[in-house]
Amino acid sequence: MRCLSALAAIGVLGAALSLLFQPAAAQQDPFADKTFQRISSELSPAYGKGDYLAALAIFGDPDAIAADSPARSIWQQFRPSLDGFVADRDIPRSRRDPLTAEVAARFAALERREAIAAIVEHAARTRIVIINEAHDNPRDRAFVMDVAEALRPLGYTHYAAEALTNCCYSPEQAKAPIDAVRQRDYAAFGDGYYLADPAFAYLLHRVLVAGYEPVAYEYVPQAGERPENPNESIALREAAQARNLAAALEAAGPDAKFLIHVGYSHAAERPFSKEQEWMASRLKALTGIDPLTINQTDLSEYNMPQEYAAIGMEQGTAPVVIFEGGEPAHVGFNAELMDLQVVHPPIAVLGGRPDWLARTGRVAFQLGADMVPDEGVRLVQVFLAQSGADAVPIDQVLIRPGDEPPVLYVPRDSQYRIVTQQG
């Protein structure tokens, strides 16, 4: 099995399983949906080698994909890689009854503390921090970068990511895929399915430059494993991830501190039920270490717009952690299964791009009118100058005829090159 195809399959498996266990999930089995099957099988080869426009073409008319179709989840995860914008950002991801006056008043009274400061305070008490992301919102990846850089002075040494490739080699081979990551300071295609998103590629670059040791721990399906239902699939994956991380912690020694970057519910350190115990809970049991778990996926302008507005975040300008009565507060699907809940300010448009990009330490480079195509579409990309031909761009923007020239985010203190794809 080629490593790329295997990690893509794991990426699609993760997308499907996360879809099944999100509150707004379609009531369909994603593995039985023909559109889901077609798009996922065709998307992986193109996306996995950086042919973004070919990947875009696979979706045809995205508006024709039903909002409640499992295939819509793939579109929502792919689309942000083209310019950083969340797909379907004008459509709330969930439908709820209006908040009662009592509940709205409770949310309005929640205390909001600056997120990084709150995280640093709590991270000083442990050697494991687990933070989640929504795979369809690259803003979360930018915040993980901020957390990683804030934790280095506390002695955090290892960056472990669910997204990093952890497959397709034997003990007899000289190097595992993660060894290649350790020898450079940029993300390459093949490092992981989600690493093809420029926001994730830039995150990996920054943590490597900051001196973190990268760790791959994803579950690799074994011969003979035949899970009979989604709960069994989840259990196999969560148990394997926890074992791999526990082994990495032991190998790193007692002074090592781990920042673990996961998707959605993997950060739940308390079980949902007997049938659903996620990685963080299993890792806590295996190691005896109480991790700091951070949830940034549940409460946003997309997932819980009424609660988000009641808290007052529509006017927010920086990420916060919410507190009630001096203790961390919790809202949403994962509720009290994690320690801290981060709430981000709403995404605004700045220079034709999401405004959170301006807070990633880069410079906005204004593209000229000559970059706007007369026909078709054009993808303008920026790469680190020292990166190889296998590199993932650290930013890119899709431009259509008639668009105002947008900005591209380029490194502040290092050389870069700009490349275009025409479709």
Short mmCIF file of C-alpha atoms in Angstrom, two decimals, residues 105-274:
data_model
loop_
_atom_site.label_atom_id
_atom_site.label_comp_id
_atom_site.label_asym_id
_atom_site.label_seq_id
_atom_site.Cartn_x
_atom_site.Cartn_y
_atom_site.Cartn_z
CA ALA A 105 -28.76 35.83 30.74
CA ARG A 106 -26.48 33.08 32.03
CA PHE A 107 -24.37 33.19 28.87
CA ALA A 108 -24.21 36.98 28.93
CA ALA A 109 -22.82 36.82 32.47
CA LEU A 110 -19.95 34.46 31.62
CA GLU A 111 -16.50 35.83 32.31
CA ARG A 112 -14.16 36.04 29.32
CA ARG A 113 -10.42 35.72 29.92
CA GLU A 114 -7.66 36.15 27.35
CA ALA A 115 -7.20 32.66 25.94
CA ILE A 116 -3.44 32.27 25.72
CA ALA A 117 -2.89 33.59 29.24
CA ALA A 118 -5.50 31.18 30.64
CA ILE A 119 -4.00 28.25 28.76
CA VAL A 120 -0.45 29.04 29.88
CA GLU A 121 -1.59 29.27 33.50
CA HIS A 122 -3.20 25.83 33.39
CA ALA A 123 -0.51 24.22 31.19
CA ALA A 124 2.12 24.96 33.82
CA ARG A 125 0.47 22.33 36.05
CA THR A 126 0.89 19.36 33.71
CA ARG A 127 3.14 17.92 31.01
CA ILE A 128 0.41 17.09 28.52
CA VAL A 129 -1.76 19.63 26.72
CA ILE A 130 -4.36 18.32 24.26
CA ILE A 131 -6.07 20.81 21.95
CA ASN A 132 -8.67 20.01 19.32
CA GLU A 133 -9.58 21.55 15.99
CA ALA A 134 -12.48 21.55 13.58
CA HIS A 135 -11.14 20.06 10.35
CA ASP A 136 -13.24 22.53 8.36
CA ASN A 137 -11.97 25.74 10.02
CA PRO A 138 -8.27 26.58 9.55
CA ARG A 139 -8.58 29.38 12.09
CA ASP A 140 -8.27 26.63 14.70
CA ARG A 141 -4.89 25.62 13.24
CA ALA A 142 -3.64 29.19 13.49
CA PHE A 143 -4.60 29.21 17.16
CA VAL A 144 -2.79 25.91 17.79
CA MET A 145 0.31 27.67 16.44
CA ASP A 146 -0.15 30.47 18.99
CA VAL A 147 -0.55 27.92 21.77
CA ALA A 148 2.56 26.01 20.68
CA GLU A 149 4.71 29.12 20.75
CA ALA A 150 3.32 30.18 24.13
CA LEU A 151 4.10 26.77 25.67
CA ARG A 152 7.75 26.58 24.63
CA PRO A 153 8.93 28.79 27.52
CA LEU A 154 7.17 26.37 29.88
CA GLY A 155 9.41 23.57 28.62
CA TYR A 156 7.05 21.91 26.17
CA THR A 157 9.23 19.83 23.87
CA HIS A 158 7.10 17.66 21.58
CA TYR A 159 4.34 18.43 19.09
CA ALA A 160 2.20 15.36 18.45
CA ALA A 161 -0.40 15.60 15.70
CA GLU A 162 -3.09 13.16 14.72
CA ALA A 163 -2.63 14.47 11.18
CA LEU A 164 1.00 13.38 10.78
CA THR A 165 1.62 10.25 8.72
CA ASN A 166 2.27 7.16 10.81
CA CYS A 167 2.04 4.29 8.36
CA CYS A 168 3.35 2.17 5.60
CA TYR A 169 6.83 1.25 6.72
CA SER A 170 8.31 -1.79 8.38
CA PRO A 171 10.76 -1.95 11.29
CA GLU A 172 13.38 -3.14 8.82
CA GLN A 173 13.30 0.17 6.95
CA ALA A 174 15.85 2.78 7.94
CA LYS A 175 13.42 5.65 8.39
CA ALA A 176 9.81 6.17 9.32
CA PRO A 177 7.86 8.94 7.55
CA ILE A 178 8.12 11.18 10.60
CA ASP A 179 11.93 11.07 10.37
CA ALA A 180 11.76 13.03 7.13
CA VAL A 181 9.74 15.73 8.90
CA ARG A 182 12.40 16.02 11.60
CA GLN A 183 15.07 16.74 9.00
CA ARG A 184 13.44 19.83 7.47
CA ASP A 185 11.45 22.89 8.49
CA TYR A 186 8.54 22.70 6.07
CA ALA A 187 5.54 20.49 5.37
CA ALA A 188 5.65 18.18 2.37
CA PHE A 189 2.91 16.29 0.58
CA GLY A 190 2.90 12.88 2.20
CA ASP A 191 3.40 14.24 5.71
CA GLY A 192 -0.31 13.84 6.30
CA TYR A 193 -3.65 14.22 4.55
CA TYR A 194 -4.67 17.38 6.39
CA LEU A 195 -1.18 18.86 5.97
CA ALA A 196 -2.16 19.72 2.38
CA ASP A 197 -4.02 22.69 3.87
CA PRO A 198 -1.62 25.68 3.77
CA ALA A 199 -2.73 26.78 7.25
CA PHE A 200 -1.63 23.40 8.63
CA ALA A 201 1.58 23.51 6.59
CA TYR A 202 2.44 26.89 8.08
CA LEU A 203 1.64 25.60 11.57
CA LEU A 204 4.03 22.67 11.11
CA HIS A 205 6.74 25.01 9.81
CA ARG A 206 6.40 27.26 12.84
CA VAL A 207 6.48 24.45 15.43
CA LEU A 208 9.55 22.94 13.77
CA VAL A 209 11.33 26.30 13.75
CA ALA A 210 10.35 26.77 17.41
CA GLY A 211 12.25 23.58 18.22
CA TYR A 212 9.46 21.10 18.83
CA GLU A 213 10.09 17.41 18.17
CA PRO A 214 7.29 16.17 15.90
CA VAL A 215 5.48 12.98 16.89
CA ALA A 216 3.20 10.83 14.73
CA TYR A 217 0.77 8.61 16.61
CA GLU A 218 -2.20 7.91 14.33
CA TYR A 219 -3.82 4.51 14.35
CA VAL A 220 -2.72 2.19 11.56
CA PRO A 221 -5.30 -0.54 10.78
CA GLN A 222 -3.92 -4.01 11.32
CA ALA A 223 -4.51 -7.13 9.30
CA GLY A 224 -7.48 -9.07 10.58
CA GLU A 225 -9.21 -6.14 12.26
CA ARG A 226 -12.87 -6.20 11.28
CA PRO A 227 -14.87 -3.69 13.32
CA GLU A 228 -18.59 -4.40 13.06
CA ASN A 229 -19.88 -0.88 13.71
CA PRO A 230 -18.71 2.74 14.13
CA ASN A 231 -18.30 2.36 17.90
CA GLU A 232 -15.87 -0.53 17.38
CA SER A 233 -13.97 1.49 14.75
CA ILE A 234 -13.69 4.39 17.15
CA ALA A 235 -12.55 2.15 20.00
CA LEU A 236 -9.79 0.57 17.91
CA ARG A 237 -8.53 3.94 16.76
CA GLU A 238 -8.71 5.67 20.16
CA ALA A 239 -6.99 2.80 21.96
CA ALA A 240 -4.18 2.64 19.41
CA GLN A 241 -3.64 6.39 19.45
CA ALA A 242 -3.43 6.39 23.24
CA ARG A 243 -0.96 3.48 23.28
CA ASN A 244 1.23 5.15 20.68
CA LEU A 245 1.28 8.41 22.62
CA ALA A 246 1.97 6.68 25.93
CA ALA A 247 4.93 4.91 24.32
CA ALA A 248 6.22 8.20 22.88
CA LEU A 249 5.94 9.90 26.27
CA GLU A 250 7.85 7.10 27.96
CA ALA A 251 10.56 7.16 25.29
CA ALA A 252 10.92 10.94 25.56
CA GLY A 253 11.66 10.78 29.28
CA PRO A 254 10.18 12.35 32.40
CA ASP A 255 11.21 15.90 31.50
CA ALA A 256 9.43 15.91 28.14
CA LYS A 257 6.20 17.85 27.75
CA PHE A 258 3.74 17.15 24.94
CA LEU A 259 1.38 19.39 23.00
CA ILE A 260 -1.06 17.02 21.29
CA HIS A 261 -3.13 18.36 18.37
CA VAL A 262 -6.29 16.39 17.62
CA GLY A 263 -9.61 16.64 15.86
CA TYR A 264 -12.93 17.20 17.59
CA SER A 265 -13.79 14.69 20.34
CA HIS A 266 -10.39 12.99 20.56
CA ALA A 267 -9.59 15.58 23.25
CA ALA A 268 -12.39 14.36 25.54
CA GLU A 269 -10.70 13.24 28.74
CA ARG A 270 -13.91 11.84 30.18
CA PRO A 271 -15.88 9.14 28.33
CA PHE A 272 -19.16 9.95 26.61
CA SER A 273 -20.40 6.52 27.63
CA LYS A 274 -19.19 2.95 28.05
#
